[in-house]
Amino acid sequence: TCPQCHRSASLDQRGLRGFQRNRLLEAIVQRYQQGRAAAAAAAKCQLCDRSPPEPAAVLCEQCEVLYCAACQLRCHPARGPFAKHRLAPPPAHPGAPGGGGDGGGGKGAGGGRKLPTCAEHDLENYSMYCVSCRSPVCYQCLEEGKHNKHDVKALGAMWKQHKAQLSQALNGVSDKAKEAKEFLVQLKNLLQQIQENGLDYEACLVAQCDALVDALTRQKAKLLTKVTKEREHKLKVVWDQINHCTLKLRQSTGLMEYCLEVIKENDPSGFLQISDALIKRVQVSQEQWVKGALEPKVSAEFDLTLDSEPLLQSIHQLDFIQMKFPVSVPPVPLLQLEKCCTRNNSVTLAWRMPPLSHNPVEGYILELDDGDGGQFREVYVGKETLCTIDGLHFNSTYNARVKAFNSSGVGPYSKTVILQTSDVAWFTFDPSSAHRDIVLSNDNQTATCNSYDDRVVLGTAAFSKGVHYWELHVDRYDNHPDPAFGIARINVVKDMMLGKDDKAWAMYVDNNRSWFMHCNSHTNRTEGGVSKGATVGVLLDLNKHNLTFYINGQQQGPPAFENIEGVFMPALSLNRNVQVNLQSSPTCP
């Protein structure tokens, strides 16, 4: 069985010569041998005074001169004006076999080599390729009928096809090889980082253990001071008691000796003259030795017990919280630009940590400017790597950046990405904030009501900057109701006509006239009403801070309201006699 093509073959009378020859390997061997011959016929040094000249070691591309090693050191040192010259290996000798190459001017498929002949028919060249047998064949092989029912194709076409397949496969291998080289560079850098971090960790560990020893030494000194004070206190108490007892004992001993001398006297009258006073003195002396007077006030034992067991346990349990100790701040996050996008007045950003990042990450801080080149502010803090920020200005350019943090601190910022919000707003009616009597359909673009009373519904977009225009097409209009069109804040009252409170600015209209209304104040009565098929336009210009209304393309009086500032949402109030359809971004009149 062939180890390369994995096909089995039987030996015939030709022996090993009956096997199919690997012509590709033969050609590679031939080119290799030609290359070795060319290397043997190396160019000679052009400055040697020896005969014959030494083989050239380098070629100066600027001087265009070949040097041997000795002449290069002597005539072309790597300093001064020669320092910037580029030295390259010498080329193969032009006259050497293979020196001129075999790819540009060779004849035929082999570049000058003899075309291979069929193994079965020595006089025939290969011209076709049998796909079933996976081998080249000649015309005579086909005429003999060995490959009648096989899929046979032109040799040149299959050659090009297989070359293309091999090149495509090589591209994948090349990409993997490139990744492997980059990975090896990372691993080598990792070796250096491990070496450096290991030394840093050892120094940090020694410093922390030395700090523990210093703290224990300081605490030892404090405890010794307490023991010294306790000892000195006990000694003072005992010495005071010794001095006091010695004085009293001296007094009692003197009194006893005096009394014994008095008792020896034989003069009754003289004895009785002083006996009463002497008895009182003896009794007073006896009373001085009260209970406890002959007991030590302090003990020889020290009532100080050092509780070292918890500390010993802590020392025995002293270990690293994590293997990576100490922890450094996280590296720079990488923004995934292919996942960053904008929609309406929302931006979505995505990021990831670089590969081979060993420092833990506890969270990320995403910062965004104000859309006008102002200061950055935090808009997200958390562990996710994908974040959408809503409620931004339309037609504005925002700068965003992100950084990671952990217990050691905050890492550096990523590169800044620039995101442009939409020029115009695409929105629908908002079912989540609408009054419960509002009925929405047509993907929330059509609104009506179940009640005869006016109910409010808002749009899904909020505006605080720029110029915005939208239209509402009246699909149904029965019994002359008064729908109101305009803008409102998010906390507008939704169970009465739009414009009756101070949170909405509106135009309400019947079949003949229209009025502007805010805070239940009616102004600017204008002729021209609505009917089925009419179109009401609302133009909110937050650059000029005014609001303008249109009916069927005609402006209803001057701008309805001036000095409008803040955040506003498209708004509508209607009852069951009206149905309208929203067009969020038509052409402005």
Coordinates of C-alpha atoms in Angstrom, one line a residue:
T1 CA 0.0 0.0 0.0
C2 CA 1.3 3.4 -0.9
P3 CA 1.8 5.6 2.2
Q4 CA 0.9 8.7 0.2
C5 CA -2.1 7.9 -2.0
H6 CA -3.2 4.8 0.2
R7 CA -3.8 2.6 -2.9
S8 CA -2.8 -1.0 -2.9
A9 CA -0.8 -2.5 -5.9
S10 CA 0.6 -5.9 -6.7
L11 CA 4.1 -6.6 -7.9
D12 CA 4.3 -8.0 -11.4
Q13 CA 7.3 -9.2 -13.4
R14 CA 8.7 -5.7 -13.6
G15 CA 9.2 -5.7 -9.8
L16 CA 9.5 -2.3 -8.1
R17 CA 9.7 -0.6 -11.5
G18 CA 6.1 -1.6 -12.1
F19 CA 5.0 0.9 -9.4
Q20 CA 3.9 4.3 -10.4
R21 CA 6.7 6.8 -10.2
N22 CA 6.4 9.9 -8.0
R23 CA 7.5 12.4 -10.6
L24 CA 6.8 15.4 -8.4
L25 CA 9.2 14.1 -5.8
E26 CA 11.8 13.4 -8.6
A27 CA 11.5 17.0 -9.8
I28 CA 11.9 18.4 -6.3
V29 CA 15.0 16.2 -5.8
Q30 CA 16.4 17.4 -9.1
R31 CA 15.9 21.1 -8.2
Y32 CA 17.5 20.5 -4.8
Q33 CA 20.5 18.9 -6.4
Q34 CA 20.8 21.8 -8.9
G35 CA 20.6 24.2 -6.0
R36 CA 23.5 22.5 -4.2
A37 CA 25.5 22.5 -7.4
A38 CA 24.9 26.2 -7.8
A39 CA 25.9 26.8 -4.2
A40 CA 29.1 24.8 -4.9
A41 CA 29.9 27.2 -7.7
A42 CA 29.8 30.2 -5.4
A43 CA 30.9 33.7 -6.5
K44 CA 34.4 34.8 -5.7
C45 CA 35.6 37.9 -3.8
Q46 CA 36.3 40.8 -6.1
L47 CA 39.0 42.5 -4.0
C48 CA 41.1 39.5 -3.0
D49 CA 44.9 39.7 -3.9
R50 CA 45.1 35.9 -3.4
S51 CA 45.2 33.5 -6.4
P52 CA 42.7 32.1 -6.8
P53 CA 40.3 34.6 -4.9
E54 CA 38.5 33.4 -1.8
P55 CA 34.7 32.6 -2.1
A56 CA 32.6 35.6 -1.5
A57 CA 30.9 35.8 1.9
V58 CA 28.7 38.9 1.4
L59 CA 27.4 41.2 -1.3
C60 CA 27.1 45.0 -0.6
E61 CA 23.9 46.1 -2.3
Q62 CA 25.0 49.7 -2.4
C63 CA 28.6 49.1 -3.6
E64 CA 27.6 46.1 -5.8
V65 CA 30.9 44.4 -4.7
L66 CA 31.4 40.9 -3.5
Y67 CA 33.6 40.5 -0.4
C68 CA 35.2 37.6 1.4
A69 CA 35.2 37.6 5.2
A70 CA 38.7 39.1 5.4
C71 CA 38.2 41.7 2.7
Q72 CA 34.9 42.7 4.2
L73 CA 36.6 43.5 7.6
R74 CA 39.5 45.3 5.9
C75 CA 37.7 47.2 3.1
H76 CA 34.1 47.4 4.2
P77 CA 33.9 47.9 8.0
A78 CA 30.4 48.2 9.6
R79 CA 31.0 51.8 10.7
G80 CA 31.2 55.3 9.4
P81 CA 29.6 55.8 5.9
F82 CA 29.4 52.0 5.5
A83 CA 27.2 51.5 8.6
K84 CA 24.0 52.0 6.6
H85 CA 25.0 49.7 3.7
R86 CA 23.0 46.5 3.5
L87 CA 25.1 43.3 3.2
A88 CA 23.3 40.3 1.7
P89 CA 24.4 36.7 0.9
P90 CA 26.2 36.3 -2.4
P91 CA 24.1 35.1 -5.4
A92 CA 24.7 31.8 -7.1
H93 CA 27.2 31.9 -10.0
P94 CA 25.4 32.8 -13.2
G95 CA 27.0 30.0 -15.1
A96 CA 26.1 27.4 -12.5
P97 CA 23.4 24.9 -13.2
G98 CA 20.1 26.3 -12.1
G99 CA 21.7 29.7 -11.6
G100 CA 19.3 31.4 -14.0
G101 CA 16.2 29.7 -12.5
D102 CA 13.8 27.3 -14.1
G103 CA 10.5 29.1 -13.8
G104 CA 10.6 31.9 -16.4
G105 CA 11.9 30.6 -19.7
G106 CA 11.5 26.8 -19.5
K107 CA 9.9 24.8 -22.3
G108 CA 6.8 22.8 -21.8
A109 CA 5.2 21.8 -18.6
G110 CA 8.5 20.8 -17.0
G111 CA 10.5 24.0 -17.6
G112 CA 13.0 22.3 -19.9
R113 CA 12.7 18.8 -18.4
K114 CA 11.6 15.8 -20.5
L115 CA 7.8 15.4 -20.5
P116 CA 6.8 12.2 -18.5
T117 CA 5.6 9.2 -20.4
C118 CA 2.9 6.7 -19.5
A119 CA 4.0 3.8 -17.3
E120 CA 2.0 1.4 -19.4
H121 CA 3.0 2.9 -22.8
D122 CA 6.6 4.2 -22.9
L123 CA 6.1 6.1 -26.1
E124 CA 3.0 8.0 -25.1
N125 CA 2.9 11.2 -23.0
Y126 CA 0.2 11.7 -20.4
S127 CA -2.6 13.8 -21.8
M128 CA -5.7 13.0 -19.7
Y129 CA -6.6 12.4 -16.0
C130 CA -8.8 9.6 -14.8
V131 CA -10.8 11.0 -11.8
S132 CA -12.0 7.5 -10.8
C133 CA -8.5 6.0 -10.7
R134 CA -6.9 9.3 -9.6
S135 CA -4.0 8.9 -12.0
P136 CA -2.9 10.5 -15.3
V137 CA -3.5 8.4 -18.5
C138 CA -2.5 8.6 -22.1
Y139 CA -4.6 8.2 -25.3
Q140 CA -3.6 4.6 -25.8
C141 CA -4.9 3.8 -22.3
L142 CA -8.2 5.2 -23.3
E143 CA -8.3 3.3 -26.6
E144 CA -7.6 0.1 -24.8
G145 CA -10.8 0.6 -22.9
K146 CA -9.4 0.4 -19.3
H147 CA -11.1 3.7 -18.4
N148 CA -14.2 3.5 -20.6
K149 CA -16.8 4.0 -17.8
H150 CA -14.5 6.3 -15.7
D151 CA -14.7 10.1 -15.4
V152 CA -11.8 11.3 -17.6
K153 CA -10.8 15.0 -17.9
A154 CA -8.1 17.0 -19.5
L155 CA -4.8 16.8 -17.8
G156 CA -4.1 20.5 -17.9
A157 CA -7.5 21.5 -16.6
M158 CA -7.2 19.0 -13.6
W159 CA -3.7 20.2 -13.0
K160 CA -4.9 23.8 -12.7
Q161 CA -7.9 22.7 -10.6
H162 CA -5.8 20.7 -8.1
K163 CA -3.2 23.5 -7.9
A164 CA -6.0 25.9 -7.1
Q165 CA -7.3 23.5 -4.4
L166 CA -3.9 23.1 -3.0
S167 CA -3.2 26.8 -3.0
Q168 CA -6.5 27.4 -1.2
A169 CA -5.7 24.8 1.4
L170 CA -2.2 26.3 1.8
N171 CA -3.8 29.7 2.5
G172 CA -5.6 28.2 5.4
V173 CA -2.4 26.5 6.6
S174 CA -0.5 29.8 6.1
D175 CA -3.1 31.7 8.2
K176 CA -2.7 29.1 10.9
A177 CA 1.1 29.2 10.7
K178 CA 0.9 33.0 11.0
E179 CA -1.3 32.6 14.0
A180 CA 1.1 30.0 15.4
K181 CA 4.0 32.4 15.0
E182 CA 2.1 35.2 16.7
F183 CA 1.2 32.7 19.4
L184 CA 4.8 31.7 19.9
V185 CA 5.7 35.3 20.2
Q186 CA 3.0 35.7 22.8
L187 CA 4.3 32.6 24.6
K188 CA 7.8 33.9 24.6
N189 CA 6.6 37.3 26.0
L190 CA 4.6 35.3 28.5
L191 CA 7.8 33.5 29.6
Q192 CA 9.5 36.8 30.2
Q193 CA 6.4 38.2 32.0
I194 CA 6.3 35.1 34.2
Q195 CA 10.0 35.5 35.1
E196 CA 9.5 39.2 35.9
N197 CA 6.2 38.7 37.7
G198 CA 7.7 35.7 39.7
L199 CA 10.6 38.0 40.9
D200 CA 8.0 40.7 41.8
Y201 CA 5.8 38.3 43.6
E202 CA 8.8 36.9 45.6
A203 CA 9.9 40.4 46.6
C204 CA 6.3 41.3 47.5
L205 CA 5.9 38.1 49.6
V206 CA 9.2 38.8 51.4
A207 CA 8.1 42.4 52.1
Q208 CA 4.7 41.3 53.4
C209 CA 6.2 38.6 55.6
D210 CA 8.8 41.1 56.9
A211 CA 5.9 43.5 57.6
L212 CA 4.2 40.7 59.6
V213 CA 7.4 40.1 61.6
D214 CA 7.8 43.8 62.3
A215 CA 4.2 44.0 63.5
L216 CA 4.7 41.0 65.7
T217 CA 7.9 42.6 67.1
R218 CA 6.1 45.8 67.9
Q219 CA 3.3 44.0 69.6
K220 CA 5.9 41.9 71.5
A221 CA 7.4 45.1 72.8
K222 CA 3.9 46.4 73.9
L223 CA 3.2 43.2 75.7
L224 CA 6.6 43.2 77.5
T225 CA 5.8 46.7 78.6
K226 CA 2.5 45.6 80.1
V227 CA 4.3 42.7 81.9
T228 CA 7.0 45.1 83.3
K229 CA 4.3 47.5 84.6
E230 CA 2.4 44.7 86.2
R231 CA 5.6 43.4 87.9
E232 CA 6.6 46.8 89.2
H233 CA 3.1 47.4 90.5
K234 CA 3.2 44.1 92.4
L235 CA 6.7 44.8 93.8
K236 CA 5.6 48.2 95.0
V237 CA 2.5 46.8 96.8
V238 CA 4.6 44.1 98.5
W239 CA 7.3 46.6 99.6
D240 CA 4.7 49.0 101.0
Q241 CA 3.1 46.1 102.9
I242 CA 6.5 45.1 104.2
N243 CA 7.4 48.6 105.4
H244 CA 4.0 49.0 107.1
C245 CA 4.1 45.6 108.8
T246 CA 7.7 46.2 110.0
L247 CA 6.7 49.5 111.6
K248 CA 3.7 48.0 113.4
L249 CA 5.8 45.0 114.5
R250 CA 8.4 47.3 115.9
Q251 CA 5.8 49.2 117.8
S252 CA 4.1 46.0 119.1
T253 CA 7.5 44.5 120.1
G254 CA 8.4 47.7 122.1
L255 CA 5.0 47.7 123.9
M256 CA 5.4 44.0 124.8
E257 CA 8.9 44.5 126.3
Y258 CA 7.6 47.4 128.3
C259 CA 4.6 45.4 129.6
L260 CA 6.9 42.5 130.6
E261 CA 9.1 44.9 132.6
V262 CA 6.0 46.3 134.3
I263 CA 4.7 42.9 135.3
K264 CA 8.1 42.1 137.0
E265 CA 7.5 45.0 139.4
N266 CA 6.3 44.0 143.0
D267 CA 4.7 47.4 143.8
P268 CA 1.0 46.8 143.8
S269 CA 0.1 50.5 144.1
G270 CA 2.5 51.6 141.4
F271 CA 1.2 48.8 139.1
L272 CA -2.4 49.8 139.6
Q273 CA -1.5 53.4 139.0
I274 CA -0.6 52.7 135.3
S275 CA -2.3 49.3 134.6
D276 CA -5.6 50.7 133.1
A277 CA -3.8 52.9 130.6
L278 CA -1.4 50.1 129.7
I279 CA -4.2 47.6 129.2
K280 CA -5.9 50.1 126.8
R281 CA -2.6 50.6 124.9
V282 CA -2.3 46.8 124.5
Q283 CA -5.9 46.5 123.3
V284 CA -5.5 49.3 120.8
S285 CA -2.2 47.6 119.5
Q286 CA -4.1 44.3 119.1
E287 CA -6.9 46.0 117.2
Q288 CA -4.4 47.3 114.7
W289 CA -3.8 43.8 113.5
V290 CA -7.2 43.5 111.8
K291 CA -8.3 40.6 109.7
G292 CA -6.3 40.5 106.5
A293 CA -3.6 42.7 107.8
L294 CA -1.3 39.6 107.8
E295 CA -2.2 38.5 104.3
P296 CA -0.4 39.6 101.2
K297 CA -2.3 42.1 99.1
V298 CA -1.0 40.7 95.8
S299 CA -0.2 37.2 94.6
A300 CA 3.1 36.1 93.1
E301 CA 1.2 34.9 90.0
F302 CA 0.6 37.2 87.0
D303 CA -3.0 37.3 85.8
L304 CA -1.9 37.8 82.2
T305 CA -2.5 35.0 79.7
L306 CA -1.4 35.6 76.1
D307 CA -4.0 34.2 73.7
S308 CA -1.7 33.3 70.8
E309 CA -3.7 30.4 69.4
P310 CA -5.8 32.4 66.9
L311 CA -2.6 34.1 65.6
L312 CA -0.8 30.7 65.3
Q313 CA -3.8 29.4 63.4
S314 CA -3.7 32.5 61.1
I315 CA 0.0 32.0 60.5
H316 CA -0.5 28.3 59.6
Q317 CA -3.4 29.3 57.3
L318 CA -1.5 32.1 55.7
D319 CA -1.7 31.5 52.0
F320 CA -2.5 33.2 48.7
I321 CA -6.1 34.2 48.0
Q322 CA -5.4 33.6 44.3
M323 CA -2.5 32.1 42.5
K324 CA -2.1 35.4 40.6
F325 CA -0.9 37.5 43.5
P326 CA -0.7 40.5 43.6
V327 CA -3.3 41.4 41.0
S328 CA -2.6 44.1 38.5
V329 CA -5.1 46.4 36.9
P330 CA -6.8 45.1 33.8
P331 CA -5.3 45.8 30.3
V332 CA -6.9 48.0 27.6
P333 CA -10.2 46.6 26.4
L334 CA -10.6 46.1 22.6
L335 CA -13.6 47.6 20.9
Q336 CA -15.3 45.2 18.5
L337 CA -16.1 47.7 15.8
E338 CA -18.0 45.2 13.7
K339 CA -20.6 45.0 16.5
C340 CA -20.8 48.7 17.3
C341 CA -23.8 50.4 15.6
T342 CA -26.5 53.1 15.8
R343 CA -30.2 53.0 15.4
N344 CA -32.4 56.1 15.6
N345 CA -31.1 57.9 18.7
S346 CA -29.5 54.8 20.3
V347 CA -26.0 53.5 20.1
T348 CA -24.7 50.0 20.8
L349 CA -21.1 49.2 21.7
A350 CA -19.3 45.9 22.2
W351 CA -15.8 45.2 23.5
R352 CA -13.7 42.3 24.7
M353 CA -10.4 41.8 26.6
P354 CA -7.3 41.0 24.6
P355 CA -6.1 37.4 24.4
L356 CA -3.7 36.0 27.0
S357 CA -5.0 38.6 29.5
H358 CA -4.4 37.0 32.9
N359 CA -5.5 39.9 35.2
P360 CA -9.0 39.4 36.4
V361 CA -11.8 41.8 35.4
E362 CA -14.6 42.7 37.9
G363 CA -16.4 45.0 35.6
Y364 CA -16.3 47.7 32.9
I365 CA -17.0 51.5 32.8
L366 CA -18.4 52.8 29.6
E367 CA -18.2 56.6 29.0
L368 CA -19.9 58.8 26.4
D369 CA -19.6 62.5 25.7
D370 CA -22.6 64.8 25.2
G371 CA -22.7 64.5 21.4
D372 CA -21.3 68.0 21.1
G373 CA -17.6 67.5 21.9
G374 CA -18.2 68.0 25.7
Q375 CA -16.9 66.1 28.7
F376 CA -17.2 62.3 29.0
R377 CA -19.7 60.9 31.5
E378 CA -20.3 57.3 32.8
V379 CA -23.3 55.7 31.1
Y380 CA -22.7 52.1 32.2
V381 CA -20.9 50.2 35.0
G382 CA -21.1 46.4 35.0
K383 CA -19.8 43.1 33.9
E384 CA -21.5 42.9 30.4
T385 CA -19.4 43.5 27.3
L386 CA -22.4 44.7 25.1
C387 CA -24.3 47.9 26.0
T388 CA -27.0 49.9 24.3
I389 CA -27.6 53.6 25.3
D390 CA -31.0 55.0 24.5
G391 CA -32.4 58.6 24.5
L392 CA -29.5 60.3 22.8
H393 CA -29.8 63.3 20.4
F394 CA -30.6 62.7 16.8
N395 CA -28.2 63.8 14.1
S396 CA -25.3 64.0 16.6
T397 CA -21.8 62.6 16.7
Y398 CA -20.9 60.8 20.0
N399 CA -17.5 59.7 21.2
A400 CA -17.3 56.5 23.4
R401 CA -14.6 54.7 25.3
V402 CA -14.4 51.9 27.8
K403 CA -12.1 50.8 30.6
A404 CA -12.0 47.8 32.9
F405 CA -11.5 47.6 36.7
N406 CA -10.7 45.1 39.4
S407 CA -9.7 45.1 43.1
S408 CA -6.3 46.7 42.2
G409 CA -7.8 49.7 40.4
V410 CA -9.0 50.9 37.0
G411 CA -7.2 50.1 33.8
P412 CA -6.4 52.4 30.9
Y413 CA -9.0 53.6 28.4
S414 CA -9.7 51.9 25.1
K415 CA -9.4 53.7 21.8
T416 CA -12.3 56.2 21.2
V417 CA -15.0 55.1 18.8
I418 CA -17.1 57.7 17.0
L419 CA -20.8 57.0 16.4
Q420 CA -23.3 59.0 14.4
T421 CA -27.0 58.9 15.4
S422 CA -29.7 59.0 12.7
D423 CA -30.6 62.2 10.9
V424 CA -34.3 61.5 11.2
A425 CA -36.4 59.5 13.7
W426 CA -38.2 56.3 12.9
F427 CA -40.8 55.6 15.6
T428 CA -44.2 54.1 16.3
F429 CA -46.9 54.6 18.9
D430 CA -45.8 53.3 22.3
P431 CA -48.2 50.6 23.7
S432 CA -46.4 50.5 27.0
S433 CA -47.2 54.1 27.9
A434 CA -50.6 54.5 26.1
H435 CA -53.9 54.8 28.0
R436 CA -55.6 51.4 28.4
D437 CA -58.5 52.5 26.1
I438 CA -56.1 53.1 23.2
V439 CA -56.2 50.4 20.5
L440 CA -53.0 50.0 18.3
S441 CA -52.6 47.9 15.2
N442 CA -50.5 47.8 12.0
D443 CA -47.3 47.2 14.0
N444 CA -48.3 50.1 16.3
Q445 CA -48.5 52.6 13.5
T446 CA -52.3 52.9 13.5
A447 CA -54.3 54.2 16.6
T448 CA -57.9 54.4 17.6
C449 CA -59.8 54.3 20.9
N450 CA -62.5 52.2 22.7
S451 CA -63.9 55.2 24.6
Y452 CA -66.0 58.2 23.7
D453 CA -63.7 60.3 25.9
D454 CA -60.3 61.6 24.6
R455 CA -57.3 59.4 25.5
V456 CA -53.6 60.1 24.9
V457 CA -51.0 57.9 23.2
L458 CA -47.2 58.8 22.9
G459 CA -44.6 57.9 20.4
T460 CA -41.6 55.7 21.1
A461 CA -39.0 58.5 20.3
A462 CA -38.0 61.3 22.5
F463 CA -36.5 64.6 21.1
S464 CA -34.3 67.2 22.8
K465 CA -32.3 68.5 19.8
G466 CA -32.6 69.0 16.1
V467 CA -35.6 69.4 13.7
H468 CA -38.2 66.6 13.5
Y469 CA -41.3 66.2 11.3
W470 CA -44.0 63.5 11.3
E471 CA -47.5 63.2 9.8
L472 CA -50.7 61.5 10.9
H473 CA -53.2 60.4 8.2
V474 CA -56.9 60.4 9.2
D475 CA -58.2 57.0 8.2
R476 CA -61.6 57.4 9.9
Y477 CA -63.5 60.5 11.0
D478 CA -67.1 60.2 12.3
N479 CA -69.5 62.5 14.1
H480 CA -67.1 65.5 14.1
P481 CA -64.8 64.7 17.0
D482 CA -61.9 66.9 18.1
P483 CA -58.6 65.0 17.8
A484 CA -55.5 66.7 19.1
F485 CA -52.0 66.5 17.7
G486 CA -48.7 67.7 19.2
I487 CA -46.0 66.9 21.7
A488 CA -45.9 66.0 25.4
R489 CA -43.6 65.1 28.2
I490 CA -43.4 61.6 29.4
N491 CA -45.6 62.3 32.5
V492 CA -48.5 63.9 30.6
V493 CA -52.1 63.2 31.8
K494 CA -53.5 60.6 29.5
D495 CA -57.2 60.5 30.3
M496 CA -58.2 63.9 28.8
M497 CA -57.6 65.9 25.7
L498 CA -54.0 66.7 24.8
G499 CA -53.0 70.2 25.8
K500 CA -55.3 70.6 28.8
D501 CA -52.4 70.2 31.3
D502 CA -49.0 71.9 31.4
K503 CA -47.2 68.8 30.1
A504 CA -48.5 69.0 26.5
W505 CA -48.5 71.4 23.5
A506 CA -51.1 70.6 20.9
M507 CA -53.4 71.6 18.1
Y508 CA -57.0 70.3 18.3
V509 CA -59.1 70.4 15.2
D510 CA -62.7 69.7 14.1
N511 CA -64.1 69.5 10.6
N512 CA -63.9 73.3 10.1
R513 CA -61.4 74.9 12.4
S514 CA -58.3 74.4 14.5
W515 CA -57.0 75.8 17.8
F516 CA -53.7 75.7 19.7
M517 CA -53.9 74.6 23.3
H518 CA -51.5 74.4 26.3
C519 CA -52.5 74.5 30.0
N520 CA -56.2 74.5 28.8
S521 CA -55.6 77.8 27.1
H522 CA -57.1 78.1 23.6
T523 CA -55.4 80.4 21.1
N524 CA -54.9 81.1 17.3
R525 CA -58.3 79.9 16.0
T526 CA -57.6 79.1 12.3
E527 CA -60.0 78.1 9.5
G528 CA -59.5 74.7 8.0
G529 CA -60.4 71.4 9.6
V530 CA -60.0 67.7 8.9
S531 CA -62.0 64.9 7.4
K532 CA -61.4 61.3 6.3
G533 CA -58.2 61.2 4.3
A534 CA -56.7 64.4 5.7
T535 CA -53.1 64.6 6.7
V536 CA -51.9 66.5 9.8
G537 CA -48.2 67.4 10.0
V538 CA -46.2 68.3 13.1
L539 CA -42.9 70.2 12.8
L540 CA -40.8 70.3 16.0
D541 CA -37.8 72.7 15.6
L542 CA -35.7 72.4 18.7
N543 CA -33.0 74.5 17.2
K544 CA -35.4 77.5 17.0
H545 CA -37.5 76.1 20.0
N546 CA -40.9 76.3 18.3
L547 CA -43.7 74.1 17.1
T548 CA -45.6 74.3 13.8
F549 CA -48.7 72.5 12.5
Y550 CA -49.8 71.6 9.0
I551 CA -53.1 70.3 7.5
N552 CA -52.9 68.8 4.1
G553 CA -49.5 70.6 3.6
Q554 CA -50.8 74.0 4.5
Q555 CA -49.3 75.7 7.6
Q556 CA -51.9 76.5 10.3
G557 CA -51.0 80.1 11.3
P558 CA -47.7 81.1 12.7
P559 CA -45.6 78.8 14.8
A560 CA -47.9 77.6 17.5
F561 CA -45.6 77.8 20.5
E562 CA -42.3 79.5 21.1
N563 CA -39.4 79.0 23.6
I564 CA -40.0 75.2 23.9
E565 CA -37.1 73.5 25.6
G566 CA -36.7 70.1 27.2
V567 CA -37.4 66.5 26.1
F568 CA -40.6 65.9 24.2
M569 CA -42.4 62.9 22.7
P570 CA -44.8 62.8 19.8
A571 CA -48.3 62.8 21.2
L572 CA -51.9 62.3 20.1
S573 CA -55.3 62.3 21.8
L574 CA -58.5 60.9 20.1
N575 CA -61.7 59.0 20.8
R576 CA -63.5 56.1 19.2
N577 CA -64.7 58.2 16.3
V578 CA -61.2 58.7 14.9
Q579 CA -58.5 56.4 13.6
V580 CA -55.1 57.8 12.4
N581 CA -52.1 56.2 10.8
L582 CA -48.5 57.4 11.7
Q583 CA -45.8 58.3 9.2
S584 CA -42.7 59.0 11.3
S585 CA -40.3 60.4 8.7
P586 CA -42.0 61.9 5.7
T587 CA -40.6 64.8 3.6
C588 CA -41.0 68.0 5.6
P589 CA -43.1 70.8 3.8

